[in-house]
Amino acid sequence: MEIEYIVVQAGGRGSRLGHLTDNKPKALVPVNNLPILFHLFRLFPKKRFIIIGDYKADVLKRYLSSFANVNYLVVETGQEKGTCAGITSALKCVPEDTPFMLIWSDLILEQGFHFPEQTGNFVGLSKVFTCRWSYENGQFEEKPSDKQGVAGLFLFEKKDLLKEINSSGEFVKWLQSKQMKFQEFPLYGIKEYGILKEYEKIATQKCRPFNEIIVQENKIIKRGIDEQGKLLAVRERDWYKKASLLGVTQIPKIYELEPLVLERINGKNVFEYELSHEEKSKVLKRIISSLKKLHEKEKIEVDYFSLKEAYYTKTIDRLEKIRNLVPMANQEKIKINGRECRNIYFYENELEKMLEKIPTRYFCFIHGDCTFSNLLLDNEMNPVFIDPRGYFGFTQYYGDPLYDWAKLYYSIVGNYDKFNRKQFHLQFIQEEVKLSIESNEWEDMESEFFDLLKDEITRYNIKLLHAVIWLSLTTYAWEDYDSICAAFYNGLYYLEECFEKEL
């Protein structure tokens, strides 16, 4: 059965997902590093999507405009409610006598999904999770079932079959009233994330949507799964190769380079340990000592073009991509956690001048992303560097050592690692942003961190770069609307302290 058009019912409040839909529609809730809706886009990149929006439809439109790479249209429900809402408007975009699929937005299909070969009208039946409605012996019945459950996927030969559909109300109930007959289409590998308790069962992903990580007993296999991921995989592979040639010891053993196969370290990320103040002090000293040794391996002249690209140009380019997406981005000042913060969109030139004043004496071999998420502690509590960036601006391997220190500060004070695990809460209350991020419990190490680096950096430079790193995270964290917004506001919050000292 040839299907070119896919109608996605993305309306509804999504209240069963709790706080996850406070600021965005359920279709944009991230699952396995992709918004739910984008799993359909990835599975059917050449199809035409007609997306029915209702709750937070403006966010849906702005987000898709920024990040969707498929052919799509958004139609809104207006005052209509229920799963029937918006279907009539959506079907105006489907040609006559053309087969189409209608699917609920919180349904994720398996990667090997195929449409049935024969033509006809089909109802998708869940064989893996319980649905409120069932379809047996040619009849819809409001009876829970995990074998004949109506999952929220329908295939129609033509739209004429739905010409009398109600403008509001429950779609399956309407089908029942019309005694419409369907062929059964069993669905085995699907997932449904319409309820918070089911969503919370998902294992937290430790990689970005462009990466795939396969964990074996003693090995880790890493692959890029799109163009961005493949490029980063090459850079990471080359960095490990270079680090080995330079005699860097605090990295995993490398078994293969293509694909990258690494030793699996018997340990955890730094932030996953519960350590006393004294234990953290010992670990911090080891991390800083290891990073200094890394920096001392090789030094080159400063590439000022790379400095501007890494600190300013990249940041501004990423911010431009989300300018129309973030609430209150058109205001010169935004109140964040009680602090009046200057909006970077109005102070780009001032930021550029502040960054130009950072003294950079040399470039050296750097990690490029040494957050706690990319630092493991082995059995003897020694740090092991993983997931290197592999470049800085236009320069491979080498970069500003301050960038590594700022990334470490990003975990110690900024609690990036918990943020990356989506352990934060973003609210908009009367034109004020309320943002809370769960703590890594390392803030008490801030003074010691600066004391250990007193000969190399100033607090101001690290704090400025820290703010810039948060602002740059906005588009890098594109898979979650809340993460985009929260990274932006957190960047403004930290940047304001630098503005107050500089301006």
CSV table of C-alpha atoms in Angstrom, one decimal, residues 28-409:
chain,number,residue,atom,x,y,z
A,28,LEU,CA,7.7,17.8,21.1
A,29,VAL,CA,8.4,15.8,24.3
A,30,PRO,CA,11.8,14.2,23.7
A,31,VAL,CA,12.2,10.4,23.7
A,32,ASN,CA,15.6,8.8,23.1
A,33,ASN,CA,17.0,12.2,22.1
A,34,LEU,CA,14.4,13.1,19.6
A,35,PRO,CA,11.0,14.8,19.9
A,36,ILE,CA,8.3,12.2,19.6
A,37,LEU,CA,7.1,13.7,16.3
A,38,PHE,CA,10.6,13.6,14.9
A,39,HIS,CA,10.7,9.8,15.1
A,40,LEU,CA,8.0,9.8,12.4
A,41,PHE,CA,10.1,12.3,10.4
A,42,ARG,CA,13.1,10.1,10.6
A,43,LEU,CA,11.2,7.0,9.7
A,44,PHE,CA,9.4,8.7,6.7
A,45,PRO,CA,11.7,11.5,5.5
A,46,LYS,CA,10.1,11.7,2.0
A,47,LYS,CA,6.4,11.7,3.1
A,48,ARG,CA,4.1,14.7,3.4
A,49,PHE,CA,3.0,15.5,6.9
A,50,ILE,CA,-0.2,17.3,7.9
A,51,ILE,CA,0.1,18.0,11.6
A,52,ILE,CA,-3.0,18.9,13.7
A,53,GLY,CA,-2.0,21.5,16.4
A,54,ASP,CA,-4.0,22.8,19.3
A,55,TYR,CA,-2.3,23.2,22.7
A,56,LYS,CA,0.8,25.3,22.4
A,57,ALA,CA,0.4,25.3,18.6
A,58,ASP,CA,2.5,28.5,18.3
A,59,VAL,CA,5.4,26.7,20.0
A,60,LEU,CA,4.9,23.7,17.6
A,61,LYS,CA,5.0,25.9,14.5
A,62,ARG,CA,8.0,27.9,15.6
A,63,TYR,CA,9.9,24.7,16.6
A,64,LEU,CA,9.1,23.0,13.3
A,65,SER,CA,10.1,26.1,11.4
A,66,SER,CA,13.5,26.0,13.1
A,67,PHE,CA,14.3,22.3,13.1
A,68,ALA,CA,12.0,20.2,10.8
A,69,ASN,CA,13.6,18.9,7.6
A,70,VAL,CA,10.5,17.3,6.1
A,71,ASN,CA,7.6,18.5,4.0
A,72,TYR,CA,4.9,19.5,6.4
A,73,LEU,CA,1.9,21.7,7.1
A,74,VAL,CA,0.3,22.6,10.4
A,75,VAL,CA,-3.5,23.0,10.8
A,76,GLU,CA,-5.1,24.2,14.0
A,77,THR,CA,-8.2,22.9,15.7
A,78,GLY,CA,-9.7,26.2,16.7
A,79,GLN,CA,-12.4,25.6,19.3
A,80,GLU,CA,-12.8,21.9,18.5
A,81,LYS,CA,-11.8,19.4,21.1
A,82,GLY,CA,-11.1,15.6,21.2
A,83,THR,CA,-9.3,13.3,18.7
A,84,CYS,CA,-11.8,14.3,15.9
A,85,ALA,CA,-10.7,17.9,16.2
A,86,GLY,CA,-8.9,19.2,13.2
A,87,ILE,CA,-9.2,16.1,11.0
A,88,THR,CA,-11.6,17.8,8.6
A,89,SER,CA,-9.2,20.7,8.1
A,90,ALA,CA,-6.2,18.3,7.7
A,91,LEU,CA,-8.0,16.2,5.1
A,92,LYS,CA,-8.4,19.3,2.9
A,93,CYS,CA,-4.7,19.0,2.3
A,94,VAL,CA,-5.0,15.3,1.1
A,95,PRO,CA,-5.9,14.9,-2.6
A,96,GLU,CA,-9.0,12.9,-3.5
A,97,ASP,CA,-8.7,9.1,-3.9
A,98,THR,CA,-5.3,9.2,-2.2
A,99,PRO,CA,-4.4,6.7,0.6
A,100,PHE,CA,-3.2,8.3,3.8
A,101,MET,CA,-2.2,7.4,7.4
A,102,LEU,CA,-3.8,9.0,10.5
A,103,ILE,CA,-1.7,8.5,13.6
A,104,TRP,CA,-1.6,9.9,17.2
A,105,SER,CA,1.4,11.9,18.0
A,106,ASP,CA,2.5,10.0,21.1
A,107,LEU,CA,3.0,6.7,19.2
A,108,ILE,CA,6.5,5.7,18.1
A,109,LEU,CA,6.8,3.1,15.4
A,110,GLU,CA,9.6,0.5,15.2
A,111,GLN,CA,12.5,1.2,12.9
A,112,GLY,CA,11.6,-1.6,10.5
A,113,PHE,CA,8.0,-0.5,10.1
A,114,HIS,CA,6.4,-1.3,6.8
A,115,PHE,CA,2.9,-0.5,5.4
A,116,PRO,CA,0.8,-3.6,4.4
A,117,GLU,CA,1.3,-4.6,0.8
A,118,GLN,CA,-2.4,-4.9,0.1
A,119,THR,CA,-4.8,-1.9,-0.2
A,120,GLY,CA,-7.7,-1.3,2.0
A,121,ASN,CA,-8.6,0.4,5.3
A,122,PHE,CA,-6.6,-0.8,8.3
A,123,VAL,CA,-6.6,-0.3,12.1
A,124,GLY,CA,-3.3,-0.7,13.9
A,125,LEU,CA,-3.7,-3.1,16.9
A,126,SER,CA,-1.3,-3.0,19.7
A,127,LYS,CA,0.2,-6.4,20.7
A,128,VAL,CA,2.5,-4.9,23.4
A,129,PHE,CA,0.7,-2.3,25.5
A,130,THR,CA,-2.8,-1.9,26.8
A,131,CYS,CA,-5.2,0.4,25.0
A,132,ARG,CA,-8.5,1.7,26.2
A,133,TRP,CA,-10.3,0.6,23.1
A,134,SER,CA,-10.2,-2.8,21.4
A,135,TYR,CA,-11.2,-4.0,17.9
A,136,GLU,CA,-12.4,-7.6,17.7
A,137,ASN,CA,-14.6,-9.5,15.2
A,138,GLY,CA,-15.1,-6.3,13.2
A,139,GLN,CA,-16.3,-4.2,16.1
A,140,PHE,CA,-14.9,-1.4,18.1
A,141,GLU,CA,-15.5,-1.7,21.9
A,142,GLU,CA,-14.5,0.5,24.8
A,143,LYS,CA,-12.7,-2.4,26.5
A,144,PRO,CA,-9.0,-2.4,27.5
A,145,SER,CA,-6.8,-4.8,25.6
A,146,ASP,CA,-3.1,-5.4,25.0
A,147,LYS,CA,-3.7,-7.9,22.2
A,148,GLN,CA,-6.4,-6.2,20.1
A,149,GLY,CA,-5.9,-2.7,21.4
A,150,VAL,CA,-6.6,0.3,19.1
A,151,ALA,CA,-3.2,1.9,19.2
A,152,GLY,CA,-3.9,5.2,17.3
A,153,LEU,CA,-2.8,4.3,13.8
A,154,PHE,CA,-5.3,4.0,10.9
A,155,LEU,CA,-4.7,3.6,7.1
A,156,PHE,CA,-7.4,4.8,4.7
A,157,GLU,CA,-7.8,4.2,1.0
A,158,LYS,CA,-9.3,7.7,0.5
A,159,LYS,CA,-10.5,10.6,2.6
A,160,ASP,CA,-14.1,10.3,1.3
A,161,LEU,CA,-14.6,7.7,4.1
A,162,LEU,CA,-14.3,10.4,6.7
A,163,LYS,CA,-16.4,13.1,5.0
A,164,GLU,CA,-19.1,13.0,7.7
A,165,ILE,CA,-16.7,13.0,10.7
A,166,ASN,CA,-17.7,15.1,13.7
A,167,SER,CA,-15.8,18.3,14.3
A,168,SER,CA,-15.2,17.4,18.0
A,169,GLY,CA,-15.3,14.3,20.1
A,170,GLU,CA,-13.5,10.9,20.2
A,171,PHE,CA,-12.5,9.5,16.9
A,172,VAL,CA,-12.7,5.8,17.8
A,173,LYS,CA,-16.2,6.4,19.3
A,174,TRP,CA,-17.2,8.0,16.0
A,175,LEU,CA,-15.9,5.0,14.0
A,176,GLN,CA,-17.9,2.7,16.3
A,177,SER,CA,-21.1,4.7,15.7
A,178,LYS,CA,-20.6,4.4,11.9
A,179,GLN,CA,-19.8,0.6,12.3
A,180,MET,CA,-16.9,1.1,10.0
A,181,LYS,CA,-15.0,-2.1,9.1
A,182,PHE,CA,-11.2,-2.4,9.0
A,183,GLN,CA,-8.6,-5.0,8.2
A,184,GLU,CA,-6.4,-5.7,11.2
A,185,PHE,CA,-2.8,-4.5,11.2
A,186,PRO,CA,-0.8,-6.0,14.1
A,187,LEU,CA,1.8,-3.7,15.7
A,188,TYR,CA,4.5,-5.4,17.7
A,189,GLY,CA,7.4,-3.0,18.0
A,190,ILE,CA,5.6,0.2,18.9
A,191,LYS,CA,5.9,2.4,22.0
A,192,GLU,CA,3.3,4.8,23.4
A,193,TYR,CA,4.4,7.7,25.7
A,194,GLY,CA,1.1,9.4,26.6
A,195,ILE,CA,1.5,8.8,30.3
A,196,LEU,CA,4.2,10.2,32.6
A,197,LYS,CA,4.8,7.0,34.4
A,198,GLU,CA,5.6,5.2,31.1
A,199,TYR,CA,7.8,8.1,30.0
A,200,GLU,CA,9.8,7.9,33.2
A,201,LYS,CA,10.7,4.3,32.5
A,202,ILE,CA,12.9,5.4,29.6
A,203,ALA,CA,16.6,4.9,30.3
A,204,THR,CA,18.3,8.3,30.2
A,205,GLN,CA,20.2,8.6,27.0
A,206,LYS,CA,24.0,9.4,27.3
A,207,CYS,CA,24.5,10.4,23.7
A,208,ARG,CA,23.1,13.0,21.4
A,209,PRO,CA,20.5,12.2,18.6
A,210,PHE,CA,23.3,12.1,16.0
A,211,ASN,CA,25.2,9.3,17.9
A,212,GLU,CA,24.7,5.6,18.5
A,213,ILE,CA,26.4,3.8,21.4
A,214,ILE,CA,26.5,0.0,21.8
A,215,VAL,CA,27.6,-1.2,25.2
A,216,GLN,CA,29.2,-4.7,25.3
A,217,GLU,CA,30.7,-6.5,28.3
A,218,ASN,CA,34.2,-5.0,28.0
A,219,LYS,CA,33.9,-2.6,25.1
A,220,ILE,CA,32.0,0.5,23.9
A,221,ILE,CA,31.2,0.9,20.2
A,222,LYS,CA,30.4,4.4,18.9
A,223,ARG,CA,28.9,5.4,15.5
A,224,GLY,CA,27.5,8.5,14.0
A,225,ILE,CA,24.0,8.0,12.6
A,226,ASP,CA,23.6,11.2,10.5
A,227,GLU,CA,26.0,13.6,8.7
A,228,GLN,CA,26.7,15.6,11.9
A,229,GLY,CA,27.3,12.4,13.9
A,230,LYS,CA,29.6,10.9,11.3
A,231,LEU,CA,31.7,14.1,11.1
A,232,LEU,CA,32.0,14.2,14.9
A,233,ALA,CA,32.9,10.5,15.0
A,234,VAL,CA,35.8,11.1,12.6
A,235,ARG,CA,37.0,14.0,14.8
A,236,GLU,CA,36.7,11.9,18.0
A,237,ARG,CA,38.5,9.0,16.4
A,238,ASP,CA,41.4,11.3,15.2
A,239,TRP,CA,41.7,12.9,18.6
A,240,TYR,CA,42.1,9.5,20.3
A,241,LYS,CA,44.7,8.6,17.7
A,242,LYS,CA,46.6,11.8,18.3
A,243,ALA,CA,46.3,11.5,22.1
A,244,SER,CA,47.9,8.0,21.9
A,245,LEU,CA,50.7,9.3,19.8
A,246,LEU,CA,51.3,12.1,22.3
A,247,GLY,CA,51.4,9.6,25.2
A,248,VAL,CA,48.2,10.6,26.9
A,249,THR,CA,47.5,7.9,29.5
A,250,GLN,CA,44.2,9.0,31.0
A,251,ILE,CA,42.0,7.7,28.1
A,252,PRO,CA,40.4,4.3,27.4
A,253,LYS,CA,42.3,1.7,25.4
A,254,ILE,CA,41.5,1.9,21.7
A,255,TYR,CA,40.7,-1.5,20.0
A,256,GLU,CA,39.5,-0.2,16.6
A,257,LEU,CA,39.1,3.1,14.9
A,258,GLU,CA,36.4,2.4,12.3
A,259,PRO,CA,34.0,2.1,13.9
A,260,LEU,CA,35.4,3.5,17.1
A,261,VAL,CA,35.7,0.6,19.7
A,262,LEU,CA,37.0,1.6,23.1
A,263,GLU,CA,37.7,-0.1,26.4
A,264,ARG,CA,34.7,0.0,28.7
A,265,ILE,CA,35.9,1.7,31.9
A,266,ASN,CA,34.7,0.0,35.1
A,267,GLY,CA,33.5,3.2,36.7
A,268,LYS,CA,31.0,6.0,36.6
A,269,ASN,CA,30.8,9.7,35.6
A,270,VAL,CA,32.2,12.0,38.2
A,271,PHE,CA,28.8,13.5,39.1
A,272,GLU,CA,27.3,10.1,39.7
A,273,TYR,CA,29.4,9.5,42.8
A,274,GLU,CA,28.3,10.6,46.3
A,275,LEU,CA,31.5,12.0,47.7
A,276,SER,CA,32.5,13.9,50.9
A,277,HIS,CA,34.0,17.3,50.7
A,278,GLU,CA,37.5,15.8,51.3
A,279,GLU,CA,36.9,13.1,48.6
A,280,LYS,CA,35.8,15.8,46.1
A,281,SER,CA,38.9,17.8,46.8
A,282,LYS,CA,41.1,14.8,46.1
A,283,VAL,CA,39.3,14.0,42.9
A,284,LEU,CA,39.3,17.7,41.7
A,285,LYS,CA,43.1,17.9,42.2
A,286,ARG,CA,43.5,14.8,40.1
A,287,ILE,CA,41.3,16.1,37.4
A,288,ILE,CA,43.1,19.4,37.2
A,289,SER,CA,46.5,17.7,37.3
A,290,SER,CA,45.5,15.4,34.5
A,291,LEU,CA,44.1,18.2,32.4
A,292,LYS,CA,47.2,20.3,32.9
A,293,LYS,CA,49.4,17.3,31.7
A,294,LEU,CA,47.1,17.0,28.6
A,295,HIS,CA,47.6,20.7,27.9
A,296,GLU,CA,51.4,20.4,28.2
A,297,LYS,CA,51.7,17.7,25.6
A,298,GLU,CA,51.9,20.2,22.7
A,299,LYS,CA,51.5,23.9,22.2
A,300,ILE,CA,51.1,26.0,19.0
A,301,GLU,CA,50.5,29.7,18.2
A,302,VAL,CA,47.1,31.2,18.8
A,303,ASP,CA,44.6,31.1,15.8
A,304,TYR,CA,42.6,34.2,16.4
A,305,PHE,CA,40.1,33.2,13.7
A,306,SER,CA,39.3,30.1,15.7
A,307,LEU,CA,38.9,32.1,18.9
A,308,LYS,CA,36.3,34.3,17.3
A,309,GLU,CA,34.5,31.3,15.7
A,310,ALA,CA,34.4,29.2,18.9
A,311,TYR,CA,33.4,32.0,21.3
A,312,TYR,CA,31.4,34.5,19.4
A,313,THR,CA,30.4,33.6,15.8
A,314,LYS,CA,29.2,30.1,16.7
A,315,THR,CA,27.3,31.4,19.6
A,316,ILE,CA,25.5,34.1,17.7
A,317,ASP,CA,24.7,31.8,14.8
A,318,ARG,CA,23.1,29.3,17.1
A,319,LEU,CA,21.2,32.0,18.9
A,320,GLU,CA,19.8,33.4,15.6
A,321,LYS,CA,18.3,30.0,14.9
A,322,ILE,CA,16.2,30.0,18.0
A,323,ARG,CA,15.4,33.8,18.2
A,324,ASN,CA,11.8,33.3,17.2
A,325,LEU,CA,11.4,30.2,19.3
A,326,VAL,CA,12.3,31.4,22.8
A,327,PRO,CA,9.6,33.3,24.9
A,328,MET,CA,10.4,37.0,25.6
A,329,ALA,CA,13.4,37.0,23.2
A,330,ASN,CA,12.1,40.4,21.9
A,331,GLN,CA,12.6,42.1,25.3
A,332,GLU,CA,15.7,44.0,26.1
A,333,LYS,CA,15.7,42.7,29.6
A,334,ILE,CA,14.4,39.4,31.0
A,335,LYS,CA,13.8,38.7,34.7
A,336,ILE,CA,15.3,35.3,35.5
A,337,ASN,CA,15.2,33.9,39.0
A,338,GLY,CA,14.7,37.4,40.4
A,339,ARG,CA,17.6,38.9,38.4
A,340,GLU,CA,17.1,41.5,35.7
A,341,CYS,CA,19.2,40.2,32.9
A,342,ARG,CA,20.3,41.9,29.7
A,343,ASN,CA,19.1,40.1,26.6
A,344,ILE,CA,22.1,39.0,24.4
A,345,TYR,CA,20.1,39.9,21.2
A,346,PHE,CA,20.4,43.5,22.2
A,347,TYR,CA,24.0,43.3,23.5
A,348,GLU,CA,25.8,41.3,20.8
A,349,ASN,CA,28.4,44.0,20.2
A,350,GLU,CA,29.2,44.3,23.9
A,351,LEU,CA,29.7,40.6,24.2
A,352,GLU,CA,32.1,40.6,21.3
A,353,LYS,CA,34.2,43.3,22.8
A,354,MET,CA,34.3,41.4,26.2
A,355,LEU,CA,35.4,38.2,24.5
A,356,GLU,CA,38.1,40.0,22.6
A,357,LYS,CA,39.7,41.1,25.9
A,358,ILE,CA,40.3,37.6,27.1
A,359,PRO,CA,44.1,37.0,27.0
A,360,THR,CA,45.0,33.9,25.1
A,361,ARG,CA,48.8,33.2,25.2
A,362,TYR,CA,48.9,30.0,23.2
A,363,PHE,CA,46.8,27.1,21.9
A,364,CYS,CA,47.5,23.6,23.2
A,365,PHE,CA,46.2,20.1,22.9
A,366,ILE,CA,42.8,20.2,24.5
A,367,HIS,CA,39.9,17.9,25.2
A,368,GLY,CA,37.3,20.4,24.2
A,369,ASP,CA,34.4,19.1,26.2
A,370,CYS,CA,35.7,18.0,29.6
A,371,THR,CA,32.5,18.1,31.6
A,372,PHE,CA,31.8,15.6,34.3
A,373,SER,CA,29.7,13.7,31.7
A,374,ASN,CA,32.9,13.1,29.8
A,375,LEU,CA,35.0,12.2,32.8
A,376,LEU,CA,35.0,8.8,34.3
A,377,LEU,CA,36.6,7.7,37.6
A,378,ASP,CA,38.2,4.3,37.5
A,379,ASN,CA,38.5,1.8,40.4
A,380,GLU,CA,41.2,3.9,42.0
A,381,MET,CA,39.3,7.1,41.5
A,382,ASN,CA,41.6,8.4,38.8
A,383,PRO,CA,40.0,10.5,36.0
A,384,VAL,CA,39.6,9.0,32.5
A,385,PHE,CA,38.8,11.4,29.6
A,386,ILE,CA,36.2,10.3,27.1
A,387,ASP,CA,34.1,11.9,24.4
A,388,PRO,CA,36.6,14.5,23.3
A,389,ARG,CA,35.4,17.4,21.0
A,390,GLY,CA,38.5,17.0,18.8
A,391,TYR,CA,38.5,20.6,17.5
A,392,PHE,CA,38.3,24.3,18.5
A,393,GLY,CA,36.9,26.7,16.0
A,394,PHE,CA,38.7,25.9,12.7
A,395,THR,CA,41.6,24.2,14.4
A,396,GLN,CA,41.9,20.4,14.9
A,397,TYR,CA,43.2,19.1,18.2
A,398,TYR,CA,44.4,22.4,19.5
A,399,GLY,CA,42.6,25.3,21.2
A,400,ASP,CA,42.4,27.7,24.1
A,401,PRO,CA,43.1,25.9,27.4
A,402,LEU,CA,40.6,28.3,29.0
A,403,TYR,CA,37.8,26.5,27.2
A,404,ASP,CA,38.6,23.3,28.9
A,405,TRP,CA,38.6,25.0,32.3
A,406,ALA,CA,35.3,26.7,31.5
A,407,LYS,CA,33.8,23.4,30.6
A,408,LEU,CA,34.9,21.9,33.9
A,409,TYR,CA,33.4,24.9,35.7
